[in-house]
CSV table of C-alpha atoms in Angstrom, one decimal:
chain,number,residue,atom,x,y,z
Z,1,MET,CA,0.0,0.0,0.0
Z,2,GLN,CA,1.3,3.4,-1.0
Z,3,LYS,CA,1.8,5.9,1.7
Z,4,LYS,CA,-0.5,9.0,1.6
Z,5,GLN,CA,1.0,12.3,0.5
Z,6,ASN,CA,0.4,15.3,2.8
Z,7,VAL,CA,-1.6,18.2,1.3
Z,8,LEU,CA,-1.6,21.4,3.4
Z,9,PHE,CA,-4.3,24.0,2.7
Z,10,LEU,CA,-3.1,27.3,4.1
Z,11,CYS,CA,-5.0,30.6,4.7
Z,12,THR,CA,-5.0,33.3,7.3
Z,13,GLY,CA,-7.5,32.3,9.9
Z,14,ASN,CA,-7.9,28.6,9.2
Z,15,SER,CA,-11.6,28.9,10.1
Z,16,CYS,CA,-13.4,28.8,6.7
Z,17,ARG,CA,-11.7,28.3,3.3
Z,18,SER,CA,-8.9,26.0,4.4
Z,19,GLN,CA,-11.1,24.0,6.7
Z,20,MET,CA,-13.7,23.4,4.0
Z,21,ALA,CA,-10.9,22.5,1.6
Z,22,GLU,CA,-9.4,20.0,4.1
Z,23,GLY,CA,-12.8,18.4,4.5
Z,24,LEU,CA,-13.5,18.2,0.7
Z,25,LEU,CA,-10.1,16.6,-0.1
Z,26,ARG,CA,-10.5,14.1,2.7
Z,27,HIS,CA,-13.9,13.2,1.3
Z,28,LEU,CA,-12.9,13.1,-2.4
Z,29,ALA,CA,-9.5,11.4,-2.1
Z,30,GLY,CA,-8.8,10.5,1.6
Z,31,GLU,CA,-7.4,7.2,0.5
Z,32,ARG,CA,-4.6,8.9,-1.5
Z,33,PHE,CA,-3.9,12.1,0.4
Z,34,GLU,CA,-3.7,13.2,4.0
Z,35,ALA,CA,-5.6,16.4,4.1
Z,36,LEU,CA,-4.3,19.1,6.5
Z,37,SER,CA,-5.1,22.8,7.0
Z,38,ALA,CA,-3.4,25.6,8.9
Z,39,GLY,CA,-3.5,29.4,9.3
Z,40,LEU,CA,-0.9,32.1,9.7
Z,41,GLU,CA,-3.1,33.7,12.4
Z,42,PRO,CA,-5.6,31.0,13.3
Z,43,ASN,CA,-8.9,31.9,14.8
Z,44,ASN,CA,-10.3,30.0,17.8
Z,45,ASP,CA,-13.0,28.0,16.1
Z,46,VAL,CA,-14.1,26.8,12.7
Z,47,HIS,CA,-16.8,29.2,11.4
Z,48,PRO,CA,-20.2,27.7,12.2
Z,49,PHE,CA,-21.4,28.5,8.6
Z,50,ALA,CA,-18.5,26.6,7.2
Z,51,ILE,CA,-19.6,23.6,9.3
Z,52,LYS,CA,-23.2,24.0,8.2
Z,53,VAL,CA,-22.7,24.2,4.4
Z,54,MET,CA,-20.3,21.2,4.5
Z,55,GLU,CA,-22.9,19.2,6.4
Z,56,GLU,CA,-25.4,20.1,3.6
Z,57,ILE,CA,-23.2,18.0,1.2
Z,58,GLY,CA,-22.6,15.2,3.7
Z,59,ILE,CA,-19.1,16.2,5.0
Z,60,ASP,CA,-18.7,16.6,8.7
Z,61,ILE,CA,-15.9,19.2,9.7
Z,62,SER,CA,-17.3,19.9,13.1
Z,63,ALA,CA,-14.4,18.1,14.9
Z,64,GLN,CA,-11.7,20.1,12.9
Z,65,GLN,CA,-9.9,22.9,14.8
Z,66,PRO,CA,-8.0,25.9,13.5
Z,67,LYS,CA,-4.2,25.3,13.8
Z,68,ALA,CA,-1.1,27.5,13.3
Z,69,VAL,CA,1.1,26.7,10.5
Z,70,ASP,CA,3.9,26.1,13.1
Z,71,VAL,CA,2.1,22.8,14.0
Z,72,TYR,CA,3.4,21.4,10.7
Z,73,LEU,CA,6.5,23.5,9.9
Z,74,GLY,CA,9.6,21.4,10.3
Z,75,ARG,CA,7.6,18.6,11.9
Z,76,MET,CA,6.3,16.8,8.9
Z,77,MET,CA,6.9,16.5,5.1
Z,78,ILE,CA,4.4,18.5,3.1
Z,79,HIS,CA,4.1,17.2,-0.4
Z,80,TYR,CA,1.7,19.8,-1.8
Z,81,LEU,CA,0.9,23.3,-0.4
Z,82,ILE,CA,-2.3,24.9,-1.6
Z,83,ILE,CA,-2.8,28.6,-0.5
Z,84,VAL,CA,-6.3,29.8,-0.6
Z,85,CYS,CA,-5.9,33.5,0.4
Z,86,ASN,CA,-3.9,36.6,-0.6
Z,87,LYS,CA,-2.2,37.2,2.8
Z,88,ALA,CA,-0.9,33.6,2.9
Z,89,GLN,CA,0.3,33.9,-0.6
Z,90,SER,CA,2.4,37.0,0.1
Z,91,THR,CA,3.8,35.5,3.4
Z,92,CYS,CA,4.2,32.0,2.3
Z,93,PRO,CA,7.7,32.0,0.6
Z,94,ARG,CA,9.2,32.6,4.0
Z,95,VAL,CA,6.8,30.3,5.8
Z,96,TRP,CA,7.5,27.0,3.8
Z,97,PRO,CA,11.0,27.0,2.4
Z,98,GLY,CA,12.2,24.1,0.4
Z,99,LEU,CA,8.9,23.1,-1.2
Z,100,PRO,CA,9.3,23.0,-5.0
Z,101,ASN,CA,7.3,25.5,-7.0
Z,102,GLU,CA,5.5,22.9,-9.0
Z,103,ARG,CA,4.1,21.6,-5.7
Z,104,ARG,CA,2.8,25.0,-4.6
Z,105,TYR,CA,-0.6,26.2,-5.7
Z,106,TYR,CA,-2.3,29.5,-5.2
Z,107,TRP,CA,-6.1,29.6,-5.4
Z,108,PRO,CA,-7.3,33.1,-4.8
Z,109,VAL,CA,-10.6,32.3,-3.0
Z,110,ASN,CA,-12.8,35.1,-1.4
Z,111,ASP,CA,-13.1,35.0,2.3
Z,112,PRO,CA,-16.7,33.9,3.1
Z,113,ALA,CA,-16.4,35.3,6.6
Z,114,SER,CA,-16.3,38.8,5.1
Z,115,ILE,CA,-19.8,38.4,3.5
Z,116,THR,CA,-22.5,40.6,5.1
Z,117,GLY,CA,-26.2,40.5,4.9
Z,118,THR,CA,-28.9,38.3,6.2
Z,119,ILE,CA,-28.0,34.8,7.5
Z,120,GLU,CA,-29.3,33.3,4.3
Z,121,GLU,CA,-27.2,35.7,2.2
Z,122,GLN,CA,-24.1,34.8,4.2
Z,123,LEU,CA,-24.9,31.0,3.9
Z,124,SER,CA,-25.3,31.4,0.2
Z,125,GLY,CA,-21.8,33.0,0.1
Z,126,PHE,CA,-20.4,30.1,2.1
Z,127,ARG,CA,-22.0,27.7,-0.3
Z,128,GLU,CA,-20.5,29.5,-3.4
Z,129,ILE,CA,-17.0,29.3,-1.8
Z,130,ARG,CA,-17.5,25.6,-0.9
Z,131,ASP,CA,-18.6,24.8,-4.4
Z,132,GLU,CA,-15.7,26.8,-5.9
Z,133,LEU,CA,-13.2,24.9,-3.7
Z,134,GLN,CA,-14.8,21.5,-4.7
Z,135,GLU,CA,-14.4,22.4,-8.3
Z,136,LYS,CA,-10.8,23.4,-7.8
Z,137,ILE,CA,-10.0,20.3,-5.8
Z,138,THR,CA,-11.7,18.0,-8.3
Z,139,SER,CA,-9.7,19.6,-11.2
Z,140,TRP,CA,-6.5,19.5,-9.1
Z,141,LEU,CA,-6.9,15.7,-8.4
Z,142,LYS,CA,-7.2,15.1,-12.2
Z,143,ASP,CA,-4.0,17.1,-12.8
Z,144,VAL,CA,-2.1,15.4,-10.1
Z,145,SER,CA,-3.2,12.0,-11.3
Z,146,VAL,CA,-2.0,12.8,-14.8
Z,147,SER,CA,1.4,14.2,-13.6
Z,148,THR,CA,1.9,11.3,-11.2
Z,149,SER,CA,1.3,8.8,-14.0
Z,150,ILE,CA,3.7,10.6,-16.4
Z,151,ASN,CA,6.4,11.0,-13.8
Z,152,GLY,CA,6.1,7.6,-12.4
């Protein structure tokens, strides 16, 4: 059995985007990848709307907790780094040295926590981000499968 490769989703607060991405990858390809997430300045809790919109598609992220990037830095091999916010992108070159560029991805995804309006409008925004992340992860999985089969 092949060992799982570690994929780290990185954003600022590790309470919305990266948490949803972690849950999605675990659901879509948990047998191939160890999904992880972290933040540069982690919040105290996963946003309740992130938990809710993930539950709507049958993925439970309620036990996940925001973590600082230091939890992983220098402690485990990261095979792929996927940055899902602008602040993490500008800071990341100093945060994760040594990871080859072809294994770093930047997905500029809007922060659903910044959405204002009614609860339903906010939930709708979280759903849009969830669906965008799901599309990106599905596409990335196809690309990684192709490059893995080409490179052996």
